[in-house]
Amino acid sequence: ILWIIFTDDVILLFGFDENVASIGRDYVTVTIFADWIRGLDEAYHGLLDVVEREVWSMSIGIAHDVIANVFILVLFLLKEDATLQEAGYIQVGCGVVFIIFNCWYTVRKGWVNRFLGGMLGSFTWTDNRKAYWTVFKTALPLSLGQLLAYGEWEILTIFAAFLGKAELATWGILGELWETFEELTEGIADAGEVRCSYHLGAGDPGLARISSYKSVLLGMTMGSILTSIVFILGEDLAVWLTPDPTLQHMIADLLPLVGLGNVVLTAGTVSWALVGAQARYRLATFVAFICSWCVTTPLAAISTYVLNWNLEGMVAAVVVGYSLTGTALIYILLRSDWDRLATHIVTVNQREDEELERERMQMLGDDLSSDGESVR
């Protein structure tokens, strides 16, 4: 609601006119619901990943994105006066259709049926306070980390707006390119996180350590390959991203720094997930916070407002911040006491299992008591 209310003011703050602000408000009014649907969809896909249905999760996700983009492309090709708001309606419609189909199909196949009682059978907070509290403790640093990451990028967007409208547009395009790189490497990070946490929970610190190191190596290898592809494409990539010659020139000049940043971004992303798999999300979030808000943001502000550099200064600040984040998290991984971590996680899991069993027995006893009173 706040985003819908203040969309006009934010767009005007970036130096655009009332017409652009009106277009942005109309688009946000629709796509805010698409974002809400996407959040539900991502949570359900996370459940599918846990029950080892990641192939189906990936397939239905790709189908969703491809079909939605094809519909939007057809809209703009066939309708000359098509608007962003109409594209937003397509995003919302595809999101609703695919999340309903995904839920129906997975329930029909029986993949998530054993979780339906917990998801739909009860909405009270008193059934399992321990489970709720565990989820909250894990989700809080994760949410804070996402907020800090995207908050930093929005602050840098304000810096780009100070440099000019062309710089702002270029920064927005680079943001989408960087997000694409991040999505490609998050799969490796998620897989490494699952394997590391699995081995630690099974009391096997040796395999947890090896899988972590191999995940970092695989992630950096993938980042290097993607960077090589970016360097090979060169100016052609800039032409694909925008038809404006000025923006093409600015993007082409920034691609070398973006490619370098992608390698260190991959290292930081994978390492952050692996430190989190050690049940140390708070530490990982703290490191990311320090490097982001105490290094990247100040350097970008100095390069913009003091030295009056162009976007290369801001991109260089981002690369420095990502480099420090990746270096610090890799150092934490290398210095980790894997035996102690495995023992701690196994102990915590056993204690939680015992508490859950006691709660189930207590609930069973209460139900039997209620049934006995009813019979009397």
CSV table of C-alpha atoms in Angstrom, one decimal:
chain,number,residue,atom,x,y,z
A,1,ILE,CA,0.0,0.0,0.0
A,2,LEU,CA,2.8,2.4,0.9
A,3,TRP,CA,4.6,1.6,-2.4
A,4,ILE,CA,1.4,2.4,-4.3
A,5,ILE,CA,0.9,5.7,-2.5
A,6,PHE,CA,4.5,7.0,-2.9
A,7,THR,CA,5.3,5.7,-6.4
A,8,ASP,CA,4.7,9.1,-7.9
A,9,ASP,CA,6.9,10.9,-5.4
A,10,VAL,CA,9.7,8.4,-5.9
A,11,ILE,CA,9.7,8.6,-9.7
A,12,LEU,CA,9.6,12.4,-9.5
A,13,LEU,CA,12.5,12.4,-7.1
A,14,PHE,CA,14.5,10.7,-9.9
A,15,GLY,CA,13.9,13.7,-12.2
A,16,PHE,CA,11.2,12.2,-14.4
A,17,ASP,CA,8.0,14.2,-15.4
A,18,GLU,CA,4.4,13.7,-14.4
A,19,ASN,CA,3.6,11.5,-17.4
A,20,VAL,CA,6.3,8.9,-16.5
A,21,ALA,CA,5.2,9.1,-12.8
A,22,SER,CA,1.6,8.3,-13.9
A,23,ILE,CA,2.7,5.4,-16.0
A,24,GLY,CA,4.8,4.0,-13.1
A,25,ARG,CA,1.9,4.4,-10.7
A,26,ASP,CA,-0.5,2.5,-13.0
A,27,TYR,CA,2.0,-0.3,-13.5
A,28,VAL,CA,2.9,-0.6,-9.8
A,29,THR,CA,-0.8,-0.7,-8.8
A,30,VAL,CA,-1.1,-4.0,-10.8
A,31,THR,CA,2.3,-5.6,-10.3
A,32,ILE,CA,2.2,-5.3,-6.6
A,33,PHE,CA,-0.2,-8.2,-6.6
A,34,ALA,CA,2.1,-10.1,-9.0
A,35,ASP,CA,4.9,-9.7,-6.4
A,36,TRP,CA,2.6,-11.0,-3.6
A,37,ILE,CA,1.7,-14.0,-5.8
A,38,ARG,CA,5.4,-14.5,-6.5
A,39,GLY,CA,6.2,-14.6,-2.8
A,40,LEU,CA,3.6,-17.4,-2.3
A,41,ASP,CA,4.9,-19.2,-5.3
A,42,GLU,CA,8.5,-19.1,-4.1
A,43,ALA,CA,7.5,-20.5,-0.7
A,44,TYR,CA,5.8,-23.4,-2.4
A,45,HIS,CA,8.7,-24.0,-4.7
A,46,GLY,CA,10.9,-24.1,-1.6
A,47,LEU,CA,8.8,-26.9,-0.2
A,48,LEU,CA,9.1,-28.8,-3.5
A,49,ASP,CA,12.9,-28.4,-3.3
A,50,VAL,CA,12.9,-29.9,0.2
A,51,VAL,CA,10.8,-33.0,-0.9
A,52,GLU,CA,13.3,-33.6,-3.8
A,53,ARG,CA,11.0,-32.3,-6.5
A,54,GLU,CA,13.4,-29.7,-7.7
A,55,VAL,CA,13.3,-30.8,-11.3
A,56,TRP,CA,9.5,-30.2,-11.5
A,57,SER,CA,10.0,-26.9,-9.6
A,58,MET,CA,12.5,-25.8,-12.2
A,59,SER,CA,10.4,-27.0,-15.1
A,60,ILE,CA,7.2,-25.3,-14.0
A,61,GLY,CA,9.1,-22.1,-13.1
A,62,ILE,CA,10.7,-21.9,-16.6
A,63,ALA,CA,7.4,-22.6,-18.3
A,64,HIS,CA,5.8,-19.8,-16.2
A,65,ASP,CA,8.5,-17.2,-17.1
A,66,VAL,CA,8.6,-18.2,-20.8
A,67,ILE,CA,4.8,-18.1,-21.3
A,68,ALA,CA,4.4,-14.8,-19.5
A,69,ASN,CA,7.2,-13.2,-21.5
A,70,VAL,CA,5.8,-14.5,-24.8
A,71,PHE,CA,2.4,-13.1,-24.0
A,72,ILE,CA,3.9,-9.7,-23.1
A,73,LEU,CA,6.0,-9.8,-26.3
A,74,VAL,CA,2.9,-10.6,-28.4
A,75,LEU,CA,1.0,-7.8,-26.6
A,76,PHE,CA,3.6,-5.1,-27.6
A,77,LEU,CA,4.0,-6.5,-31.2
A,78,LEU,CA,0.2,-6.6,-32.0
A,79,LYS,CA,-1.0,-3.6,-30.1
A,80,GLU,CA,0.7,-0.3,-30.9
A,81,ASP,CA,-0.7,1.6,-27.9
A,82,ALA,CA,0.0,-1.2,-25.4
A,83,THR,CA,0.8,0.0,-21.8
A,84,LEU,CA,2.9,-1.3,-19.0
A,85,GLN,CA,-0.3,-1.8,-17.0
A,86,GLU,CA,-1.6,-4.3,-19.5
A,87,ALA,CA,1.7,-6.1,-19.2
A,88,GLY,CA,1.2,-6.1,-15.5
A,89,TYR,CA,-2.2,-7.8,-15.9
A,90,ILE,CA,-0.5,-10.5,-17.9
A,91,GLN,CA,2.0,-11.1,-15.1
A,92,VAL,CA,-0.7,-11.3,-12.5
A,93,GLY,CA,-2.8,-13.6,-14.6
A,94,CYS,CA,0.0,-16.0,-15.4
A,95,GLY,CA,1.1,-16.0,-11.8
A,96,VAL,CA,-2.4,-17.0,-10.6
A,97,VAL,CA,-2.9,-19.7,-13.2
A,98,PHE,CA,0.5,-21.3,-12.6
A,99,ILE,CA,0.4,-21.3,-8.8
A,100,ILE,CA,-3.1,-22.9,-8.9
A,101,PHE,CA,-1.9,-25.5,-11.5
A,102,ASN,CA,1.3,-26.2,-9.5
A,103,CYS,CA,-0.6,-26.8,-6.3
A,104,TRP,CA,-3.2,-29.0,-8.0
A,105,TYR,CA,-0.7,-31.1,-9.8
A,106,THR,CA,1.6,-31.7,-6.9
A,107,VAL,CA,-1.3,-32.6,-4.6
A,108,ARG,CA,-2.7,-34.9,-7.3
A,109,LYS,CA,0.7,-36.6,-7.5
A,110,GLY,CA,0.8,-36.9,-3.7
A,111,TRP,CA,4.2,-35.1,-3.3
A,112,VAL,CA,3.1,-32.7,-0.6
A,113,ASN,CA,0.0,-34.5,0.8
A,114,ARG,CA,1.7,-35.3,4.1
A,115,PHE,CA,2.2,-31.5,4.7
A,116,LEU,CA,-1.4,-30.5,3.9
A,117,GLY,CA,-2.5,-31.0,7.5
A,118,GLY,CA,0.0,-28.6,8.8
A,119,MET,CA,-0.6,-26.1,6.0
A,120,LEU,CA,-4.3,-26.1,5.8
A,121,GLY,CA,-5.6,-28.1,8.8
A,122,SER,CA,-4.8,-25.6,11.5
A,123,PHE,CA,-4.1,-21.9,11.7
A,124,THR,CA,-3.5,-21.6,15.5
A,125,TRP,CA,-0.2,-20.5,17.0
A,126,THR,CA,-0.6,-22.8,20.0
A,127,ASP,CA,-0.2,-26.2,18.3
A,128,ASN,CA,3.6,-26.0,17.9
A,129,ARG,CA,5.2,-22.9,19.2
A,130,LYS,CA,8.6,-24.4,19.0
A,131,ALA,CA,8.4,-24.9,15.2
A,132,TYR,CA,7.0,-21.4,14.7
A,133,TRP,CA,9.9,-19.9,16.7
A,134,THR,CA,12.5,-22.0,14.9
A,135,VAL,CA,11.1,-20.8,11.5
A,136,PHE,CA,11.1,-17.2,12.8
A,137,LYS,CA,14.6,-17.3,14.0
A,138,THR,CA,15.8,-18.7,10.7
A,139,ALA,CA,13.7,-16.4,8.5
A,140,LEU,CA,14.6,-13.1,10.3
A,141,PRO,CA,18.3,-12.9,9.4
A,142,LEU,CA,17.4,-14.2,5.9
A,143,SER,CA,14.8,-11.5,5.4
A,144,LEU,CA,17.1,-8.8,6.9
A,145,GLY,CA,19.8,-9.9,4.5
A,146,GLN,CA,17.5,-9.5,1.5
A,147,LEU,CA,16.3,-6.1,2.8
A,148,LEU,CA,19.9,-4.9,3.2
A,149,ALA,CA,20.9,-6.1,-0.2
A,150,TYR,CA,18.0,-4.6,-2.1
A,151,GLY,CA,18.1,-1.5,0.1
A,152,GLU,CA,21.7,-0.9,-0.8
A,153,TRP,CA,20.9,-1.1,-4.5
A,154,GLU,CA,18.0,1.4,-4.1
A,155,ILE,CA,20.4,3.8,-2.4
A,156,LEU,CA,22.8,3.4,-5.3
A,157,THR,CA,19.9,4.1,-7.6
A,158,ILE,CA,19.5,7.5,-6.0
A,159,PHE,CA,23.2,8.1,-6.5
A,160,ALA,CA,22.8,7.2,-10.2
A,161,ALA,CA,19.9,9.7,-10.5
A,162,PHE,CA,22.2,12.4,-9.3
A,163,LEU,CA,24.5,11.8,-12.2
A,164,GLY,CA,21.7,12.1,-14.8
A,165,LYS,CA,18.8,10.4,-16.5
A,166,ALA,CA,21.0,8.4,-18.9
A,167,GLU,CA,23.1,7.1,-16.0
A,168,LEU,CA,19.9,6.2,-14.1
A,169,ALA,CA,18.6,4.2,-17.0
A,170,THR,CA,21.9,2.5,-17.5
A,171,TRP,CA,22.1,1.6,-13.8
A,172,GLY,CA,18.6,0.1,-14.0
A,173,ILE,CA,19.6,-2.1,-17.0
A,174,LEU,CA,22.8,-3.1,-15.2
A,175,GLY,CA,20.7,-4.0,-12.2
A,176,GLU,CA,18.6,-6.5,-14.3
A,177,LEU,CA,21.8,-7.9,-15.8
A,178,TRP,CA,23.4,-8.4,-12.4
A,179,GLU,CA,20.2,-10.0,-11.0
A,180,THR,CA,20.3,-12.5,-13.9
A,181,PHE,CA,23.9,-13.4,-12.9
A,182,GLU,CA,22.7,-13.8,-9.3
A,183,GLU,CA,19.8,-16.0,-10.2
A,184,LEU,CA,22.1,-18.3,-12.2
A,185,THR,CA,24.5,-18.8,-9.3
A,186,GLU,CA,21.8,-19.1,-6.6
A,187,GLY,CA,21.0,-22.6,-7.8
A,188,ILE,CA,24.6,-23.7,-6.9
A,189,ALA,CA,24.4,-21.8,-3.6
A,190,ASP,CA,21.1,-23.5,-2.7
A,191,ALA,CA,22.3,-26.9,-3.6
A,192,GLY,CA,25.5,-26.5,-1.7
A,193,GLU,CA,23.5,-25.2,1.3
A,194,VAL,CA,21.3,-28.3,1.3
A,195,ARG,CA,24.2,-30.7,1.0
A,196,CYS,CA,26.2,-29.0,3.7
A,197,SER,CA,23.3,-28.8,6.2
A,198,TYR,CA,22.4,-32.4,5.4
A,199,HIS,CA,25.9,-33.7,6.2
A,200,LEU,CA,26.2,-31.6,9.4
A,201,GLY,CA,22.8,-32.8,10.6
A,202,ALA,CA,23.9,-36.4,9.9
A,203,GLY,CA,27.0,-35.8,12.0
A,204,ASP,CA,29.5,-36.1,9.1
A,205,PRO,CA,31.6,-32.9,9.3
A,206,GLY,CA,34.2,-34.3,6.8
A,207,LEU,CA,31.7,-34.5,3.9
A,208,ALA,CA,30.1,-31.2,4.9
A,209,ARG,CA,33.5,-29.5,4.6
A,210,ILE,CA,34.3,-31.1,1.3
A,211,SER,CA,30.9,-30.3,-0.2
A,212,SER,CA,31.2,-26.7,0.9
A,213,TYR,CA,34.6,-26.3,-0.7
A,214,LYS,CA,33.5,-27.9,-3.9
A,215,SER,CA,30.4,-25.7,-4.0
A,216,VAL,CA,32.5,-22.6,-3.7
A,217,LEU,CA,34.9,-23.9,-6.5
A,218,LEU,CA,31.9,-24.8,-8.7
A,219,GLY,CA,30.3,-21.4,-8.1
A,220,MET,CA,33.4,-19.5,-9.0
A,221,THR,CA,33.9,-21.7,-12.1
A,222,MET,CA,30.4,-20.9,-13.2
A,223,GLY,CA,30.9,-17.2,-12.5
A,224,SER,CA,34.1,-17.3,-14.6
A,225,ILE,CA,32.3,-19.0,-17.5
A,226,LEU,CA,29.5,-16.4,-17.4
A,227,THR,CA,32.0,-13.6,-17.3
A,228,SER,CA,33.8,-15.1,-20.3
A,229,ILE,CA,30.5,-15.2,-22.2
A,230,VAL,CA,29.8,-11.5,-21.3
A,231,PHE,CA,33.3,-10.5,-22.5
A,232,ILE,CA,32.8,-12.5,-25.8
A,233,LEU,CA,29.5,-10.8,-26.5
A,234,GLY,CA,30.9,-7.4,-25.7
A,235,GLU,CA,29.1,-4.6,-27.4
A,236,ASP,CA,26.5,-7.0,-28.9
A,237,LEU,CA,25.1,-7.5,-25.4
A,238,ALA,CA,24.6,-3.8,-25.0
A,239,VAL,CA,22.8,-3.6,-28.3
A,240,TRP,CA,20.4,-6.4,-27.2
A,241,LEU,CA,19.6,-4.6,-24.0
A,242,THR,CA,18.7,-1.2,-25.4
A,243,PRO,CA,18.3,0.5,-28.8
A,244,ASP,CA,19.6,3.9,-27.4
A,245,PRO,CA,23.2,4.5,-28.7
A,246,THR,CA,24.1,6.5,-25.6
A,247,LEU,CA,23.0,3.8,-23.3
A,248,GLN,CA,24.7,1.2,-25.4
A,249,HIS,CA,28.0,3.0,-25.2
A,250,MET,CA,27.7,3.4,-21.4
A,251,ILE,CA,26.8,-0.2,-20.8
A,252,ALA,CA,29.7,-1.4,-23.1
A,253,ASP,CA,32.2,0.7,-21.0
A,254,LEU,CA,30.9,-0.9,-17.8
A,255,LEU,CA,30.8,-4.5,-18.9
A,256,PRO,CA,34.5,-5.3,-17.9
A,257,LEU,CA,33.8,-4.2,-14.3
A,258,VAL,CA,30.4,-6.0,-14.3
A,259,GLY,CA,32.2,-9.2,-15.4
A,260,LEU,CA,34.7,-8.9,-12.7
A,261,GLY,CA,32.0,-8.2,-10.2
A,262,ASN,CA,30.1,-11.3,-11.3
A,263,VAL,CA,33.0,-13.6,-10.2
A,264,VAL,CA,33.3,-12.1,-6.7
A,265,LEU,CA,29.4,-11.9,-6.5
A,266,THR,CA,29.3,-15.7,-7.1
A,267,ALA,CA,31.9,-16.3,-4.4
A,268,GLY,CA,30.0,-14.2,-1.9
A,269,THR,CA,26.6,-15.7,-2.8
A,270,VAL,CA,27.7,-19.3,-2.4
A,271,SER,CA,29.8,-18.6,0.7
A,272,TRP,CA,26.9,-16.8,2.4
A,273,ALA,CA,24.6,-19.8,1.8
A,274,LEU,CA,27.2,-22.2,3.2
A,275,VAL,CA,27.8,-20.2,6.3
A,276,GLY,CA,24.1,-20.1,6.8
A,277,ALA,CA,24.0,-23.9,6.4
A,278,GLN,CA,26.2,-24.0,9.5
A,279,ALA,CA,23.3,-22.4,11.4
A,280,ARG,CA,25.2,-19.1,11.4
A,281,TYR,CA,22.8,-16.9,9.4
A,282,ARG,CA,23.3,-14.0,11.8
A,283,LEU,CA,27.1,-14.0,11.2
A,284,ALA,CA,26.7,-14.2,7.4
A,285,THR,CA,24.1,-11.4,7.5
A,286,PHE,CA,26.4,-9.3,9.8
A,287,VAL,CA,29.4,-9.7,7.4
A,288,ALA,CA,27.2,-8.8,4.4
A,289,PHE,CA,25.8,-5.7,6.3
A,290,ILE,CA,29.3,-4.4,7.2
A,291,CYS,CA,30.7,-4.8,3.7
A,292,SER,CA,27.6,-3.4,2.0
A,293,TRP,CA,26.7,-0.4,4.2
A,294,CYS,CA,30.2,0.4,5.6
A,295,VAL,CA,32.2,-0.1,2.4
A,296,THR,CA,30.1,-0.2,-0.8
A,297,THR,CA,27.7,2.6,0.0
A,298,PRO,CA,30.3,5.1,1.4
A,299,LEU,CA,32.7,4.5,-1.5
A,300,ALA,CA,29.8,5.0,-4.0
A,301,ALA,CA,28.8,8.2,-2.3
A,302,ILE,CA,32.3,9.6,-2.4
A,303,SER,CA,32.8,8.7,-6.0
A,304,THR,CA,29.4,10.4,-6.9
A,305,TYR,CA,29.2,13.4,-4.7
A,306,VAL,CA,32.8,14.2,-3.9
A,307,LEU,CA,34.9,13.1,-6.8
A,308,ASN,CA,32.0,13.5,-9.4
A,309,TRP,CA,33.0,10.3,-11.2
A,310,ASN,CA,30.6,8.5,-13.6
A,311,LEU,CA,29.0,5.1,-13.2
A,312,GLU,CA,32.4,3.4,-13.3
A,313,GLY,CA,33.1,4.7,-9.8
A,314,MET,CA,29.8,3.2,-8.5
A,315,VAL,CA,30.3,-0.1,-10.2
A,316,ALA,CA,33.9,-0.2,-8.8
A,317,ALA,CA,32.5,0.4,-5.3
A,318,VAL,CA,30.1,-2.5,-5.7
A,319,VAL,CA,32.9,-4.8,-6.9
A,320,VAL,CA,35.0,-3.8,-3.9
A,321,GLY,CA,32.1,-4.5,-1.5
A,322,TYR,CA,31.4,-7.9,-3.1
A,323,SER,CA,35.1,-8.8,-3.0
A,324,LEU,CA,35.3,-8.1,0.7
A,325,THR,CA,32.1,-10.0,1.4
A,326,GLY,CA,33.3,-13.0,-0.5
A,327,THR,CA,36.8,-12.9,1.1
A,328,ALA,CA,35.4,-12.6,4.6
A,329,LEU,CA,32.9,-15.4,4.2
A,330,ILE,CA,35.4,-17.8,2.5
A,331,TYR,CA,37.8,-17.1,5.4
A,332,ILE,CA,35.0,-18.0,7.9
A,333,LEU,CA,34.4,-21.3,6.0
A,334,LEU,CA,38.1,-22.1,5.9
A,335,ARG,CA,38.5,-21.4,9.7
A,336,SER,CA,35.3,-23.2,10.7
A,337,ASP,CA,35.5,-25.9,13.3
A,338,TRP,CA,33.4,-28.5,11.4
A,339,ASP,CA,33.4,-31.1,14.1
A,340,ARG,CA,32.1,-28.7,16.7
A,341,LEU,CA,29.4,-27.4,14.3
A,342,ALA,CA,28.3,-30.9,13.5
A,343,THR,CA,28.1,-31.8,17.1
A,344,HIS,CA,26.1,-28.7,17.9
A,345,ILE,CA,23.6,-29.2,15.1
A,346,VAL,CA,23.0,-32.8,15.9
A,347,THR,CA,22.5,-31.9,19.6
A,348,VAL,CA,20.0,-29.2,18.7
A,349,ASN,CA,18.1,-31.4,16.3
A,350,GLN,CA,17.9,-34.2,19.0
A,351,ARG,CA,16.6,-31.7,21.6
A,352,GLU,CA,14.0,-30.3,19.2
A,353,ASP,CA,12.9,-33.8,18.3
A,354,GLU,CA,12.4,-34.7,21.9
A,355,GLU,CA,10.5,-31.5,22.6
A,356,LEU,CA,8.3,-32.1,19.6
A,357,GLU,CA,7.6,-35.7,20.8
A,358,ARG,CA,6.7,-34.4,24.2
A,359,GLU,CA,4.3,-31.9,22.7
A,360,ARG,CA,2.7,-34.6,20.6
A,361,MET,CA,2.3,-36.9,23.5
A,362,GLN,CA,0.8,-34.1,25.6
A,363,MET,CA,-1.7,-33.2,22.8
A,364,LEU,CA,-2.6,-36.9,22.5
A,365,GLY,CA,-3.2,-37.1,26.2
A,366,ASP,CA,-5.4,-34.0,26.1
A,367,ASP,CA,-7.4,-35.5,23.3
A,368,LEU,CA,-7.9,-38.8,25.1
A,369,SER,CA,-8.9,-37.0,28.2
A,370,SER,CA,-11.5,-35.0,26.2
A,371,ASP,CA,-12.8,-38.2,24.7
A,372,GLY,CA,-13.1,-39.8,28.1
A,373,GLU,CA,-15.1,-36.9,29.5
A,374,SER,CA,-17.4,-37.0,26.5
A,375,VAL,CA,-18.1,-40.7,27.1
A,376,ARG,CA,-18.9,-40.1,30.8
